[in-house]
XYZ file of C-alpha atoms in Angstrom:
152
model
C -68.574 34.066 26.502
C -70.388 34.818 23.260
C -73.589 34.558 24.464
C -72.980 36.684 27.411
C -71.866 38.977 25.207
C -74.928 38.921 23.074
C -77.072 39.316 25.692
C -75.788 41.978 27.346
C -75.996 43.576 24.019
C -79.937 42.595 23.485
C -80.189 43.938 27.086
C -78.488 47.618 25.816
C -80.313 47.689 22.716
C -83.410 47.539 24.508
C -82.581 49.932 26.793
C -81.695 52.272 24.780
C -84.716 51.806 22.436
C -86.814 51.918 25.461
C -85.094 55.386 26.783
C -85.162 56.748 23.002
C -88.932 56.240 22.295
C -90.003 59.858 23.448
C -86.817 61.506 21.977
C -87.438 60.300 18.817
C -85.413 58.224 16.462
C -81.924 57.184 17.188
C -78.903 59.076 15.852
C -75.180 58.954 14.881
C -74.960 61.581 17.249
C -76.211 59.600 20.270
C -74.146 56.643 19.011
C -70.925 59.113 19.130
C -71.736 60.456 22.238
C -72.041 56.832 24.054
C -69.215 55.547 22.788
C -67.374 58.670 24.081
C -68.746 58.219 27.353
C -67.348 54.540 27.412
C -70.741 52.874 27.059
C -69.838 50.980 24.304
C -72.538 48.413 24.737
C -74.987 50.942 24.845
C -72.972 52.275 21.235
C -72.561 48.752 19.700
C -76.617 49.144 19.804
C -77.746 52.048 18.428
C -75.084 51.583 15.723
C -76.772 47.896 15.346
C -80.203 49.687 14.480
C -79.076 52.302 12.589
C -77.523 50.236 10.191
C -79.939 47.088 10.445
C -83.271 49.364 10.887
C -85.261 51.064 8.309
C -83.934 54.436 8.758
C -80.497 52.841 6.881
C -81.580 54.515 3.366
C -81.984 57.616 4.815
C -79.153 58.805 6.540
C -76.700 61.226 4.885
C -73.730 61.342 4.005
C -71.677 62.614 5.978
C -74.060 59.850 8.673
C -73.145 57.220 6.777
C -69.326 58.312 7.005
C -69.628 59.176 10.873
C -71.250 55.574 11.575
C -68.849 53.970 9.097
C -65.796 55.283 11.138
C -67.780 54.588 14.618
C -68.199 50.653 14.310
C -64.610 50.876 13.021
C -63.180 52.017 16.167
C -66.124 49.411 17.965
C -64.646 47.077 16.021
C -61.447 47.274 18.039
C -62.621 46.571 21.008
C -65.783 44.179 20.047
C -66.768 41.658 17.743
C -64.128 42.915 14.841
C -66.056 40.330 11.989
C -69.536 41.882 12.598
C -68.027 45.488 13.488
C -65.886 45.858 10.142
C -68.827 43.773 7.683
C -71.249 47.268 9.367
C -68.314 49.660 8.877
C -67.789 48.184 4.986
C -71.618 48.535 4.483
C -71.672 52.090 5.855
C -69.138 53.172 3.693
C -70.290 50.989 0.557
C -73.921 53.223 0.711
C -72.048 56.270 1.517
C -69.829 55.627 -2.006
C -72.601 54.997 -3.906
C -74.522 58.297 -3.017
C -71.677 60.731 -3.389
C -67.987 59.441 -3.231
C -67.071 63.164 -3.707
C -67.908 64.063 0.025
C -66.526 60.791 1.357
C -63.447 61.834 0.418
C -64.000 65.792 1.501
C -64.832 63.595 4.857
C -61.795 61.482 5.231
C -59.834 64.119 4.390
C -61.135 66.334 7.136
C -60.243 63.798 10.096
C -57.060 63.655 12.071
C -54.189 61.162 10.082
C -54.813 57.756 12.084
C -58.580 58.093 11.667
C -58.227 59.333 7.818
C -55.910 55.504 7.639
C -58.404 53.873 9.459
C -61.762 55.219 6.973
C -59.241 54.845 3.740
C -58.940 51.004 5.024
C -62.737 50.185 5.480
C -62.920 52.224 1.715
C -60.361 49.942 0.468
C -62.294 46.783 1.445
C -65.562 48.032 0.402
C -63.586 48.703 -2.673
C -62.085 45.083 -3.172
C -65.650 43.631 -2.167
C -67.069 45.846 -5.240
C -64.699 44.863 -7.605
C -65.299 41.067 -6.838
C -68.875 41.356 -7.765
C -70.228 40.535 -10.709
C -72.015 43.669 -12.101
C -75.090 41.434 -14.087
C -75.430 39.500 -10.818
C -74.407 41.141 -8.207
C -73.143 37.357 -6.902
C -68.903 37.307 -5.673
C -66.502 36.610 -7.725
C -62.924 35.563 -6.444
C -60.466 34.467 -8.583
C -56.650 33.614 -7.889
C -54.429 35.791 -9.187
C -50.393 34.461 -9.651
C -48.129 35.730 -7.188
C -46.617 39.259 -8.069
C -43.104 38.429 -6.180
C -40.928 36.212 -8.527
C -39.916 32.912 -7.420
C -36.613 33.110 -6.549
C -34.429 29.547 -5.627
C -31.247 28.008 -5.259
């Protein structure tokens, strides 16, 4: 089932690629507008190469936000490990350039999709904090439960 899966996604990606060479590079926009359309293969791909391609570093903002909150709501439907780790990066670069307007973003969406971009923030927050800042490398450590241990 997987590899079906995968391969009707490698199939998507390069139609789209193929269908986007002459209108130039691939967008948020495009991504948005396929998913709308219930093509959500087709969606799945172009977010896969915005956020795995070269153009990564160089969209915006507010693209960064809008791609963030896309493979979020993919993420429902598809492949909710791979969908959520692409949200979480999206939102990670989009922090680091300006958390400022991620915030004027979030708070300019409806409520359930203002809970929904606070959540992926959250994790890219808790996946921040667990880094070491020298190395970069993870760094989990147990904390005691909070909730006393009550018995009889």
């Amino acid at each position: 089932f997987r590899m079906k899966n995968f391969i009707n996604v490698i199939f998507a990606a390069s139609i789209v690629l193929t269908s986007c060479e002459n209108q130039g590079d691939l967008s948020v926009a495009t991504a948005e507008d396929e998913y709308s359309s219930g093509r959500l293969q087709t969606a799945q791909a172009i977010c896969d190469s915005l956020v795995l391609g070269s153009r990564f570093s160089d969209l915006s903002v507010d693209e960064l936000c809008r791609l963030s909150l896309l493979t979020s709501r993919i993420a429902e439907q598809t492949d909710e490990d791979t969908n959520m780790a692409l949200a979480a990066k999206c939102m990670q670069a989009a922090m680091n350039r300006n958390a400022d307007s991620v915030m004027t973003f979030v708070h300019s969406l409806p409520a359930d999709e203002q809970s929904r971009t606070l959540f992926v923030r959250q994790i890219t927050q808790m996946i921040g904090n667990s880094c070491d800042p020298d190395t970069g490398e993870i760094v989990i450590t147990a904390e005691p439960d909070s909730f006393p241990n009550y018995t009889d």
